[in-house]
Coordinates of C-alpha atoms in Angstrom, one line a residue:
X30 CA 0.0 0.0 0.0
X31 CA 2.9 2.6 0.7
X32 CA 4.5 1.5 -2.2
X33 CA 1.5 2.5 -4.3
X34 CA 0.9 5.4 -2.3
X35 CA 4.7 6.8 -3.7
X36 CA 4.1 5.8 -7.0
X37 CA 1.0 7.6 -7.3
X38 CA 1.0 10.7 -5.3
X39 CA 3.3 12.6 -7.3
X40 CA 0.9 11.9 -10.4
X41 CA -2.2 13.0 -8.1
X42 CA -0.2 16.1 -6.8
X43 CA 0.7 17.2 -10.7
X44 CA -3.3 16.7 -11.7
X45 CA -4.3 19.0 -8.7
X46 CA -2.0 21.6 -10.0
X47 CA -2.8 21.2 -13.8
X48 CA -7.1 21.3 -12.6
X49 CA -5.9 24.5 -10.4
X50 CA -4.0 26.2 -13.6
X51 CA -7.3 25.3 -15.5
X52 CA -9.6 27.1 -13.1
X53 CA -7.2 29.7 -13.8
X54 CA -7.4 29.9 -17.3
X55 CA -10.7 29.5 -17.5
X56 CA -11.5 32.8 -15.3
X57 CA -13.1 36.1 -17.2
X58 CA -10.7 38.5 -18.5
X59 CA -10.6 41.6 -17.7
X60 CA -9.2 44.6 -19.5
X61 CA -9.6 48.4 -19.9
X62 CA -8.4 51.4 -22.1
X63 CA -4.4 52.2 -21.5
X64 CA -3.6 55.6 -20.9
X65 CA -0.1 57.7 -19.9
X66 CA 0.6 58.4 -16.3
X67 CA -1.7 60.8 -14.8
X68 CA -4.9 61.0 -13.6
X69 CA -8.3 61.5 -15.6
X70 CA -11.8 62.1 -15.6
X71 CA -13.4 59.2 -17.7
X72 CA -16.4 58.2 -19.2
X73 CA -17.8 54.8 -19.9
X74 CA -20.8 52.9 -21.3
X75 CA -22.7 54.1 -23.7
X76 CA -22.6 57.4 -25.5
X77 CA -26.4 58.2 -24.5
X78 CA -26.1 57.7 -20.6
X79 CA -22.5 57.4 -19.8
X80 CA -20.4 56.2 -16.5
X81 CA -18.9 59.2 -14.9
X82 CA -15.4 58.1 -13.2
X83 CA -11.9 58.6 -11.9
X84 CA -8.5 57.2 -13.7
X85 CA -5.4 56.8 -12.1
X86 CA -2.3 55.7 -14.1
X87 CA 1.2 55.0 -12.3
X88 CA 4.5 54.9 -13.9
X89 CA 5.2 51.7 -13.1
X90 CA 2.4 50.0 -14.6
X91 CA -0.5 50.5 -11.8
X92 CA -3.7 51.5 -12.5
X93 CA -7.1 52.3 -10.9
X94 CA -10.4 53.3 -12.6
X95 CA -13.1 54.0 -10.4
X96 CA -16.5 53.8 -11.4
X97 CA -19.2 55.7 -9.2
X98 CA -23.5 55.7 -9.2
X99 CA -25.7 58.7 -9.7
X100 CA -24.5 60.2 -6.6
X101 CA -20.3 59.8 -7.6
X102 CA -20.1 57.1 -5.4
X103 CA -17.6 54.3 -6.4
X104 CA -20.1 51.1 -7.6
X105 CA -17.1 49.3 -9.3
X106 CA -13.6 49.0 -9.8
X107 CA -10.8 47.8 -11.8
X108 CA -6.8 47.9 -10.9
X109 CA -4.0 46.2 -11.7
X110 CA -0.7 46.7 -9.9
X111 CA 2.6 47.3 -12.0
X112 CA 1.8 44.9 -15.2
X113 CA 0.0 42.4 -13.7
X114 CA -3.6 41.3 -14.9
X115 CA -6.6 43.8 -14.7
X116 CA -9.1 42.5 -11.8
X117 CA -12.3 44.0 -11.3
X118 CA -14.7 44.4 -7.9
X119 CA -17.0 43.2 -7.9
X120 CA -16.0 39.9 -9.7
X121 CA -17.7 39.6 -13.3
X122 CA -18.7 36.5 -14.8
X123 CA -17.5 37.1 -18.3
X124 CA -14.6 38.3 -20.2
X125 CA -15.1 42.4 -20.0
X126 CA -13.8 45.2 -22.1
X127 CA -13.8 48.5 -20.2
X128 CA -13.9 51.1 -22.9
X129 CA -13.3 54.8 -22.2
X130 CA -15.9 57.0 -24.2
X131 CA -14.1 60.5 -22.9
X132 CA -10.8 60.7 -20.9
X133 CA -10.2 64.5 -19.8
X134 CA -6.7 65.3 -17.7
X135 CA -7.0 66.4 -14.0
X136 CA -3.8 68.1 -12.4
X137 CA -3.5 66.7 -9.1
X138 CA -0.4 68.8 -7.8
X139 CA -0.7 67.6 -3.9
X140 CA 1.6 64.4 -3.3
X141 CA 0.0 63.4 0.5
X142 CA 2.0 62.3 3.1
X143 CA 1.3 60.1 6.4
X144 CA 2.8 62.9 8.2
X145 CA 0.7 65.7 6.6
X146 CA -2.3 63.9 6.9
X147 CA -2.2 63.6 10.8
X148 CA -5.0 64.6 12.1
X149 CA -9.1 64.2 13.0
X150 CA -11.4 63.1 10.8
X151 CA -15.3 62.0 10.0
X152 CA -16.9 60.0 8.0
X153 CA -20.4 58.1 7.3
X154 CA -20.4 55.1 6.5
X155 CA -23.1 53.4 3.6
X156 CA -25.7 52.6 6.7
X157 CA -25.5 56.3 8.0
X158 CA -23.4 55.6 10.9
X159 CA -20.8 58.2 12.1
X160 CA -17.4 57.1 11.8
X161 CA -14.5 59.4 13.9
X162 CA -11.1 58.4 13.6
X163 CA -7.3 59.8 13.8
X164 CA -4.3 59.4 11.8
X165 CA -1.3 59.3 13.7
X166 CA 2.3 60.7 12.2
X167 CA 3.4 57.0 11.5
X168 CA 0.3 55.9 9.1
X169 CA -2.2 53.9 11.9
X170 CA -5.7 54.7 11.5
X171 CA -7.1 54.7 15.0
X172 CA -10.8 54.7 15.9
X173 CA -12.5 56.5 18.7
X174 CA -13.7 54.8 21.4
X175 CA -17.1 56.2 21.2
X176 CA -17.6 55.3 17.4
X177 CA -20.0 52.2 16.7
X178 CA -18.6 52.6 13.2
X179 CA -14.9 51.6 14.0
X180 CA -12.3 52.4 10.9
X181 CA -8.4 51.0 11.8
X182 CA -5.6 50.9 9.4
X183 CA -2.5 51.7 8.1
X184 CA -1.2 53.8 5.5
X185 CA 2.2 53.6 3.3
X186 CA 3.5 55.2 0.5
X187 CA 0.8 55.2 -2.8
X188 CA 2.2 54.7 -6.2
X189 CA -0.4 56.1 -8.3
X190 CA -1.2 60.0 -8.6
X191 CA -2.6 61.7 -5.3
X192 CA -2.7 58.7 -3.2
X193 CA -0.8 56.5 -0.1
X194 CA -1.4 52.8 0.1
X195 CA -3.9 51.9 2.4
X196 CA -4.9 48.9 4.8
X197 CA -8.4 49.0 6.2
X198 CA -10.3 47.2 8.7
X199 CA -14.0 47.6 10.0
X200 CA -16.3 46.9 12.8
X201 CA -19.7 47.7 13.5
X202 CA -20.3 49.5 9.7
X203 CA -23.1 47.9 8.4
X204 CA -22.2 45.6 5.0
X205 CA -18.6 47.1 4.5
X206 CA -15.8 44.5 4.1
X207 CA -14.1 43.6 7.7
X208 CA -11.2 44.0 6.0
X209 CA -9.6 45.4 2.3
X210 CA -7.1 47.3 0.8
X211 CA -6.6 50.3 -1.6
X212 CA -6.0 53.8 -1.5
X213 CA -6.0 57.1 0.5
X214 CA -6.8 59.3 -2.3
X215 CA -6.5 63.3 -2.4
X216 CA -8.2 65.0 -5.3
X217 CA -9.4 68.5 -6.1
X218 CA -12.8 67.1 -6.9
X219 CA -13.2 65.5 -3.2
X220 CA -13.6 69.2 -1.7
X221 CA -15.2 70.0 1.1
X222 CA -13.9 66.3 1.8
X223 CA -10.1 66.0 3.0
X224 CA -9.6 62.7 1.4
X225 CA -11.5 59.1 0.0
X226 CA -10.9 56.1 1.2
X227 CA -10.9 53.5 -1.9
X228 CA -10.8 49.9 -1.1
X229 CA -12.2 46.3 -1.9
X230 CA -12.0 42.8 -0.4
X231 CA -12.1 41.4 -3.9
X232 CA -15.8 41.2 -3.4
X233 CA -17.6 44.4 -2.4
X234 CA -16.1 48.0 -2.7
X235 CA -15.5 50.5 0.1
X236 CA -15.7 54.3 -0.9
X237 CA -15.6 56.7 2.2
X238 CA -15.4 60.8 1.8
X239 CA -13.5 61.9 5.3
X240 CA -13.6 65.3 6.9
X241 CA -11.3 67.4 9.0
X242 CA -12.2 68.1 12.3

């Protein structure tokens, strides 16, 4: 019986793999319109009612496009870091073209730091519950104690335009993700909002405007 076991378990291990690298290549593609590093206004969909959202382009390959509702909140997105494959949130279930109808350049001149971002904010989350938080000088997110919202985190350095690298975890905020990653993002557009929060679990996508306090 061990002797069969030896014989065979490399051959077992090796179809596993192969039926794993199927699945693989058998999952939707993904892929959207290429443009220069920068950041862009974008629309997509169709020509009659089009998709009002946000590109981001890095030089080393990253990208972000965020896709928001009627009210410019973010109902979709698709990234890719450096040149790896597009991946969109949520998941779709068939190979997708993203195509760009109108792409209009935004200067974002502000490159945001952990340390300059130190401070007290606010937010609401999608369920209409108040979220306070701090950011300290080394990048944690920190929830108050009286929040039943709770946001904790931490931020590093962002790649694409106007943005750090963020970690977020919830508690207590409704249906948001208990834990994703994204971006910090600073744009002209955001104002009277300090910043955006936009992150995903792979699933479901987390877009929170934060104010100063």
């Amino acid at each position: 019986m061990n002797r069969f076991f030896k014989r065979w378990a490399p051959v077992a291990l090796g179809l596993a793999l192969a039926a794993c690298g199927s699945n693989d290549d058998n999952a939707p593609k993904v892929s959207v319109d290429d443009l220069s590093e920068g950041a862009y206004t974008v629309s997509t969909g169709n020509q009659d009612t089009p998709t009002v959202g946000r590109y981001l382009a890095a030089a080393d390959g990253s990208r972000l496009l965020i896709v928001g509702d009627d009210n410019g909140v973010a109902r979709s997105l698709y990234r890719k870091t450096g040149n790896g494959d597009w991946v969109a949130v949520p998941p779709v279930d068939k190979d997708t073209q993203v195509s760009l109808l109108r792409k209009d350049p935004v200067v974002i001149s502000t490159t945001p730091t952990v340390a300059g971002l130190a401070g007290h904010y606010v937010t609401t989350s999608p369920a209409g519950a108040a979220a306070g938080f701090s950011i300290t000088t080394d990048g944690n997110i920190v929830a108050d104690a009286t929040s039943t919202c709770r946001l904790t985190g931490k931020l590093g350095t962002g790649v694409l335009p106007g943005t750090l690298k963020l970690e977020l975890s919830t508690a207590g905020c409704g249906e948001l993700p208990a834990s994703s990653t994204g971006v910090l993002s600073v744009d002209p557009d955001l104002a009277p909002a300090r910043f955006r929060l936009v992150a995903d679990d792979r699933s479901k996508v987390v877009d929170l405007r934060a104010f100063a306090e």
